Coordinates of C-alpha atoms and ligand atoms in Angstrom, one line a residue:
M1 CA -0.4 -24.1 8.7
S2 CA 2.7 -25.1 6.8
I3 CA 4.3 -23.5 3.8
D4 CA 4.1 -25.6 0.6
R5 CA 7.7 -25.1 -0.3
R6 CA 7.4 -26.8 -3.7
T7 CA 4.5 -24.6 -4.7
F8 CA 6.3 -21.4 -3.5
N9 CA 9.5 -22.4 -5.3
E10 CA 7.5 -22.9 -8.5
D11 CA 5.7 -19.6 -7.9
L12 CA 9.0 -17.8 -7.9
G13 CA 9.9 -19.3 -11.2
L14 CA 12.9 -21.1 -9.8
R15 CA 13.9 -24.4 -11.4
S16 CA 14.6 -27.3 -9.1
G17 CA 18.2 -27.2 -8.0
A18 CA 18.5 -23.5 -8.6
V19 CA 19.9 -21.2 -5.9
C20 CA 16.8 -20.2 -4.0
L21 CA 15.5 -19.3 -0.6
L22 CA 14.8 -22.8 0.7
P23 CA 17.9 -22.9 2.8
V24 CA 16.8 -19.7 4.5
M25 CA 13.3 -21.0 5.0
N26 CA 14.6 -24.2 6.5
S27 CA 17.1 -22.5 8.9
G28 CA 16.2 -21.5 12.4
K29 CA 15.6 -17.9 11.2
G30 CA 13.6 -19.1 8.3
N31 CA 10.9 -21.7 8.5
G32 CA 10.1 -21.5 12.2
A33 CA 10.1 -17.7 12.1
V34 CA 7.9 -17.7 9.1
N35 CA 5.5 -20.3 10.4
S36 CA 5.2 -18.5 13.7
R37 CA 3.9 -15.4 11.8
Y38 CA 0.8 -17.3 10.5
S39 CA -2.0 -15.6 12.3
G40 CA -4.8 -16.9 10.2
K41 CA -5.9 -13.4 9.4
G42 CA -6.4 -12.3 5.8
L43 CA -4.4 -9.8 3.8
Q44 CA -5.6 -6.2 4.4
L45 CA -5.5 -4.0 1.3
S46 CA -5.6 -0.2 1.3
F47 CA -4.9 2.4 -1.3
E48 CA -4.7 6.1 -2.0
A49 CA -4.7 8.2 -5.1
Y50 CA -1.6 10.4 -5.7
E51 CA -0.5 12.7 -8.5
L52 CA 3.2 12.8 -9.5
H53 CA 4.5 16.1 -10.6
L54 CA 7.1 16.0 -13.4
N55 CA 10.2 18.2 -13.3
H56 CA 9.8 19.0 -17.0
V57 CA 7.0 18.9 -19.5
F58 CA 7.4 15.4 -20.9
T59 CA 7.1 15.1 -24.7
I60 CA 7.3 12.0 -26.9
A61 CA 6.3 11.4 -30.5
S62 CA 2.6 11.4 -29.7
Y63 CA 1.8 13.7 -26.7
S64 CA 3.0 15.9 -23.9
R65 CA 2.1 15.9 -20.1
T66 CA 3.2 17.5 -16.8
S67 CA 1.9 15.0 -14.3
T68 CA 1.1 11.3 -13.9
P69 CA -1.7 9.8 -11.8
V70 CA -0.6 6.9 -9.5
M71 CA -2.3 4.7 -6.9
L72 CA -0.2 3.9 -3.8
V73 CA -1.1 0.6 -2.3
K74 CA -0.5 -1.1 1.0
I75 CA -1.0 -4.8 1.9
E76 CA -0.8 -5.4 5.6
W77 CA -0.4 -8.8 7.2
D78 CA 0.5 -9.7 10.8
G79 CA 2.1 -6.3 11.6
L80 CA 4.1 -6.1 8.3
V81 CA 3.3 -3.7 5.4
G82 CA 4.1 -4.3 1.8
Y83 CA 4.1 -1.3 -0.5
G84 CA 2.9 -1.2 -4.1
E85 CA 2.2 1.3 -6.8
A86 CA 0.1 1.6 -10.0
S87 CA 1.5 4.3 -12.4
M88 CA -1.0 5.2 -15.0
P89 CA 0.2 7.5 -17.8
P90 CA -3.1 8.4 -19.7
Y91 CA -2.2 6.8 -23.0
L92 CA -2.4 3.3 -21.4
G93 CA -6.1 3.8 -20.5
E94 CA -6.0 3.4 -16.7
S95 CA -6.8 6.2 -14.3
H96 CA -7.5 6.9 -10.6
E97 CA -11.1 6.0 -11.3
T98 CA -10.4 2.6 -13.0
A99 CA -7.8 1.7 -10.4
R100 CA -10.1 2.6 -7.6
K101 CA -12.9 0.5 -9.1
F102 CA -10.6 -2.5 -9.7
L103 CA -9.0 -2.4 -6.2
K104 CA -12.3 -2.0 -4.4
G105 CA -13.6 -5.1 -6.2
L106 CA -10.8 -7.3 -4.8
D107 CA -11.2 -9.5 -1.8
L108 CA -7.7 -10.2 -0.6
N109 CA -9.0 -10.8 2.9
Q110 CA -9.9 -14.3 1.7
F111 CA -6.1 -15.1 1.6
S112 CA -4.5 -15.8 5.0
D113 CA -1.2 -17.1 3.5
P114 CA 0.8 -14.5 1.5
F115 CA 3.1 -17.2 0.3
R116 CA 0.3 -18.4 -2.0
L117 CA 1.7 -15.8 -4.5
S118 CA 0.7 -17.6 -7.7
E119 CA -2.8 -18.4 -6.4
I120 CA -3.4 -14.8 -5.2
L121 CA -2.1 -13.2 -8.4
T122 CA -4.1 -15.6 -10.6
Y123 CA -7.2 -14.5 -8.7
V124 CA -6.3 -10.8 -9.1
D125 CA -5.7 -11.3 -12.8
S126 CA -9.1 -13.0 -13.2
V127 CA -11.2 -10.3 -11.6
A128 CA -11.2 -8.1 -14.7
K129 CA -9.4 -7.8 -18.0
G130 CA -6.8 -5.1 -18.5
N131 CA -6.1 -3.0 -15.4
C132 CA -2.4 -4.0 -15.7
A133 CA -1.0 -1.2 -13.6
A134 CA -3.6 -1.8 -10.8
K135 CA -2.7 -5.5 -10.9
A136 CA 1.0 -4.6 -10.7
S137 CA 0.3 -2.6 -7.6
I138 CA -1.0 -5.7 -5.8
D139 CA 1.9 -7.8 -7.2
I140 CA 4.5 -5.3 -6.0
A141 CA 3.0 -4.9 -2.5
L142 CA 2.8 -8.7 -2.1
H143 CA 6.4 -9.1 -3.2
D144 CA 7.5 -6.4 -0.7
L145 CA 5.5 -8.1 2.0
L146 CA 7.0 -11.6 1.3
G147 CA 10.5 -10.2 1.2
K148 CA 9.9 -8.5 4.5
I149 CA 8.6 -11.8 6.0
L150 CA 11.7 -13.6 4.7
D151 CA 13.9 -10.6 5.6
K152 CA 15.5 -10.8 2.1
P153 CA 15.5 -8.5 -0.9
W154 CA 14.0 -10.0 -4.1
F155 CA 17.3 -9.9 -6.1
K156 CA 18.7 -12.2 -3.4
I157 CA 15.6 -14.5 -3.4
W158 CA 16.0 -14.8 -7.2
G159 CA 19.7 -15.6 -6.8
Y160 CA 21.0 -12.5 -8.6
N161 CA 24.4 -10.8 -7.9
P162 CA 23.8 -7.1 -7.1
E163 CA 27.1 -6.2 -8.6
D164 CA 25.7 -7.2 -12.0
T165 CA 23.3 -4.2 -12.2
P166 CA 23.6 -2.2 -15.4
L167 CA 24.0 1.5 -16.0
T168 CA 20.6 3.2 -16.2
T169 CA 19.6 5.5 -19.0
F170 CA 18.3 9.0 -18.3
T171 CA 15.5 10.1 -20.6
I172 CA 15.7 13.3 -22.7
G173 CA 12.2 14.1 -24.1
I174 CA 11.6 15.8 -27.4
D175 CA 12.1 19.5 -27.1
S176 CA 13.6 22.7 -28.5
P177 CA 17.4 22.7 -28.8
D178 CA 17.8 25.0 -25.8
V179 CA 15.7 22.8 -23.5
V180 CA 17.4 19.7 -24.8
M181 CA 20.8 21.2 -24.0
E182 CA 19.6 22.1 -20.5
K183 CA 18.3 18.6 -19.9
V184 CA 21.5 17.0 -21.1
K185 CA 23.6 19.2 -18.8
E186 CA 21.3 18.1 -15.9
A187 CA 22.0 14.5 -17.0
A188 CA 25.7 14.8 -16.6
P189 CA 25.9 12.0 -13.9
Y190 CA 24.5 9.5 -16.3
K191 CA 26.7 7.3 -18.5
I192 CA 24.0 6.6 -21.1
L193 CA 21.1 8.8 -22.3
K194 CA 17.8 7.7 -23.8
V195 CA 16.7 10.2 -26.3
K196 CA 13.1 10.5 -27.4
I197 CA 12.8 11.0 -31.2
G198 CA 10.3 10.2 -33.9
K199 CA 9.2 13.6 -35.1
D200 CA 10.9 15.6 -37.9
T201 CA 13.6 16.9 -35.5
D202 CA 15.5 13.7 -35.0
E203 CA 18.8 14.9 -36.5
E204 CA 18.6 18.3 -34.8
I205 CA 18.1 16.7 -31.4
I206 CA 21.0 14.2 -31.8
N207 CA 23.3 16.9 -33.2
T208 CA 22.4 19.2 -30.2
I209 CA 23.3 16.5 -27.7
R210 CA 26.5 15.6 -29.5
K211 CA 27.7 19.2 -29.1
I212 CA 27.6 18.6 -25.3
T213 CA 28.4 15.0 -24.6
D214 CA 29.9 11.9 -26.2
V215 CA 28.2 9.3 -23.8
P216 CA 26.5 6.4 -25.6
L217 CA 22.9 7.1 -26.5
C218 CA 19.9 5.0 -27.1
V219 CA 16.8 6.3 -28.9
D220 CA 13.1 5.7 -28.4
V221 CA 11.1 6.4 -31.5
N222 CA 7.7 5.6 -29.8
Q223 CA 6.4 4.2 -33.2
G224 CA 7.2 7.5 -34.9
W225 CA 8.7 6.1 -38.1
T226 CA 6.4 4.9 -40.9
D227 CA 8.7 3.8 -43.8
K228 CA 11.1 0.8 -43.1
R229 CA 13.7 1.9 -45.7
E230 CA 13.8 5.4 -44.3
A231 CA 14.0 3.9 -40.8
L232 CA 17.0 1.8 -41.8
D233 CA 18.7 4.9 -43.2
K234 CA 18.1 6.7 -39.9
I235 CA 19.4 3.8 -37.9
H236 CA 22.7 3.7 -40.0
W237 CA 23.1 7.4 -39.3
L238 CA 22.3 7.0 -35.6
K239 CA 24.9 4.2 -35.3
E240 CA 27.5 6.7 -36.6
Q241 CA 26.4 9.1 -33.8
G242 CA 27.1 6.5 -31.1
V243 CA 23.6 5.2 -30.6
V244 CA 23.6 1.6 -29.2
F245 CA 20.0 0.5 -29.7
V246 CA 16.7 1.7 -31.1
E247 CA 13.4 1.3 -29.2
Q248 CA 10.0 0.8 -30.9
P249 CA 10.9 2.4 -34.3
M250 CA 7.7 1.6 -36.0
D251 CA 4.0 0.9 -35.3
K252 CA 3.5 -1.8 -32.7
C253 CA 1.2 -3.8 -35.0
N254 CA 3.6 -3.8 -38.0
L255 CA 5.5 -7.0 -37.4
D256 CA 6.4 -7.7 -41.0
D257 CA 8.2 -4.4 -41.5
M258 CA 9.8 -4.7 -38.1
A259 CA 11.1 -8.2 -38.9
W260 CA 12.7 -6.8 -42.1
L261 CA 14.1 -3.8 -40.2
T262 CA 15.5 -6.0 -37.5
Q263 CA 17.1 -8.3 -40.0
H264 CA 18.9 -5.4 -41.8
S265 CA 19.5 -3.1 -38.8
P266 CA 23.1 -2.6 -37.6
L267 CA 21.7 -1.8 -34.1
P268 CA 19.5 -4.0 -31.9
T269 CA 15.8 -3.2 -32.1
I270 CA 13.8 -3.3 -28.8
A271 CA 10.0 -3.7 -28.5
D272 CA 8.2 -1.5 -26.0
E273 CA 4.7 -0.6 -27.1
A274 CA 4.6 -3.9 -29.0
I275 CA 5.2 -6.0 -25.8
Q276 CA 2.9 -6.2 -22.9
R277 CA 2.7 -9.6 -21.2
L278 CA 4.3 -13.0 -21.1
D279 CA 2.3 -14.4 -24.1
D280 CA 3.7 -11.6 -26.3
V281 CA 7.4 -12.5 -25.9
S282 CA 7.5 -15.5 -28.2
K283 CA 5.3 -13.7 -30.8
L284 CA 8.0 -11.0 -31.2
H285 CA 10.9 -13.4 -31.6
G286 CA 12.4 -12.6 -35.0
A287 CA 10.6 -9.2 -35.3
Y288 CA 12.7 -7.5 -32.6
S289 CA 16.1 -8.1 -31.1
G290 CA 14.7 -7.7 -27.6
I291 CA 12.0 -6.5 -25.3
N292 CA 11.5 -3.7 -22.8
I293 CA 9.8 -5.2 -19.7
K294 CA 7.8 -2.7 -17.6
L295 CA 6.0 -3.8 -14.5
M296 CA 3.0 -1.6 -15.1
K297 CA 2.4 -3.3 -18.5
C298 CA 2.9 -6.9 -17.5
T299 CA 1.1 -6.9 -14.1
G300 CA 4.2 -6.9 -11.9
M301 CA 7.3 -8.7 -10.8
H302 CA 6.0 -12.2 -10.9
E303 CA 5.2 -12.0 -14.7
A304 CA 8.2 -9.8 -15.4
H305 CA 10.5 -12.5 -14.0
K306 CA 8.9 -15.1 -16.3
M307 CA 9.2 -12.8 -19.3
L308 CA 12.9 -12.3 -18.6
N309 CA 13.5 -16.0 -18.5
V310 CA 11.5 -16.7 -21.7
A311 CA 13.3 -13.9 -23.6
R312 CA 16.6 -15.3 -22.5
S313 CA 15.7 -18.7 -23.6
L314 CA 14.9 -17.2 -27.1
D315 CA 18.3 -15.4 -27.1
M316 CA 16.6 -12.0 -27.0
K317 CA 17.9 -8.9 -25.4
V318 CA 16.2 -7.6 -22.3
M319 CA 15.7 -4.1 -21.0
I320 CA 13.9 -3.3 -17.8
G321 CA 12.0 0.0 -18.0
C322 CA 9.4 2.0 -16.1
M323 CA 6.8 4.8 -16.4
T324 CA 7.1 8.0 -14.4
E325 CA 6.8 6.3 -11.1
T326 CA 7.8 6.8 -7.4
S327 CA 10.8 4.9 -6.0
C328 CA 8.3 2.2 -5.1
G329 CA 7.7 1.0 -8.6
V330 CA 11.3 1.7 -9.7
S331 CA 12.8 -0.2 -6.8
A332 CA 10.6 -3.2 -7.6
A333 CA 11.7 -3.2 -11.2
A334 CA 15.3 -2.8 -10.1
Q335 CA 15.3 -6.1 -8.4
L336 CA 15.4 -7.7 -11.8
S337 CA 18.1 -5.5 -13.2
P338 CA 21.2 -7.7 -12.5
M339 CA 19.9 -9.9 -15.3
V340 CA 19.1 -7.4 -18.0
D341 CA 21.2 -5.8 -20.8
W342 CA 20.0 -2.3 -20.2
A343 CA 18.0 -0.5 -17.5
D344 CA 15.8 2.5 -18.0
L345 CA 15.0 3.1 -14.4
D346 CA 14.8 6.9 -14.2
G347 CA 11.0 7.3 -13.6
N348 CA 11.5 8.4 -10.0
L349 CA 14.2 10.9 -11.0
L350 CA 11.8 12.8 -13.3
I351 CA 9.4 13.7 -10.5
S352 CA 9.5 16.3 -7.7
N353 CA 7.3 14.7 -5.1
D354 CA 8.5 11.1 -4.6
P355 CA 7.0 9.8 -1.3
F356 CA 9.5 6.9 -1.1
K357 CA 13.2 6.3 -0.8
G358 CA 14.6 3.2 -2.4
V359 CA 17.0 2.2 -5.1
E360 CA 19.7 4.7 -5.9
I361 CA 21.7 5.5 -9.0
V362 CA 25.4 6.0 -8.2
N363 CA 27.7 7.1 -11.1
G364 CA 24.9 6.2 -13.4
K365 CA 24.7 2.6 -12.1
V366 CA 21.7 1.0 -10.4
V367 CA 22.7 0.3 -6.8
L368 CA 20.6 -2.4 -5.0
K369 CA 20.6 -2.3 -1.2
N370 CA 20.4 -5.3 1.1
S371 CA 17.0 -4.2 2.3
P372 CA 14.1 -6.7 2.5
G373 CA 11.3 -6.9 -0.1
I374 CA 11.6 -4.2 -2.8
G375 CA 13.9 -2.1 -0.5
V376 CA 11.8 1.0 0.0
M377 CA 11.0 3.3 2.9
K378 CA 8.1 5.7 3.1
I379 CA 9.5 9.2 3.6
Ligands
MG401 MG1 9.6 3.3 -24.8

């Protein structure tokens, strides 16, 4: 069986002539080594439910929680293992039960060539609507597997420079001034903080943080503001406090008010709840300055890479974010980070029982290792 290089190249979203993995695949280490692995056996999927414990009660404008259900996924093929993860905060509607049902319904064994990435993921997406995090778990595990077969990390396959990774934000949830102060002190290694606001304590929280640190802040309103003129007044005040962008200030469905706000705002506005998958990107052009891409919303790395390219073509800002996740999901997202304006990749830092070791944050900056796939090890 031979690899259809043109198809795989298109699967990766690489334009013809772009820096890509073809030279590697055609080298002695590449093509021959890859072909020799073809055993004719199908992909073997397995998964286990896991509960992430959060270091702090996590509160945003609409709810609080202390844990997050995830599904840990493995795809095995010819002696290699790709790791994936579905993180399912309850407000997104997925759960251990829905993920188990979705994953049990998949027949990945029918695919004996893991390089048919687009074909496999199109099949996975077609099995049922929704289930975006469960779909992402398959996508991530497949990418990890392919990277291991090629012996290359994905940032390298995509042609990105690991030195271009951004600082990552560290999230401070809505809380009492005492707890906010404690969290900000814990966040001392981080060079930019993401502050959850959107209740009636916005000024109190920002003022509390500014007593301790003068690092740049970004704010995530989680749709908490309802009046566009009040929102604009708040954004002007936030800019004076050293805030650099505002995430999801108003209701995700309210595109008219958002377009007005973005047009008048002295700070970039970033869509989060309003953006989910590739088709949404162009619809938000003009209503927001940029988008927050999360693998668990958009079904994984394959679609996230396409979203990044579409947003760039529309001159929109791009942020890569995450849920509370293990280092598996965060390390997968981090592969895209050299190409984004901001990273919010602290999901693994907010939990106490991470079963993986992967991407690291050094002096507040995402550090990508030259490890194949998504660069994670099971602890
Ligand atoms: Mg957000």
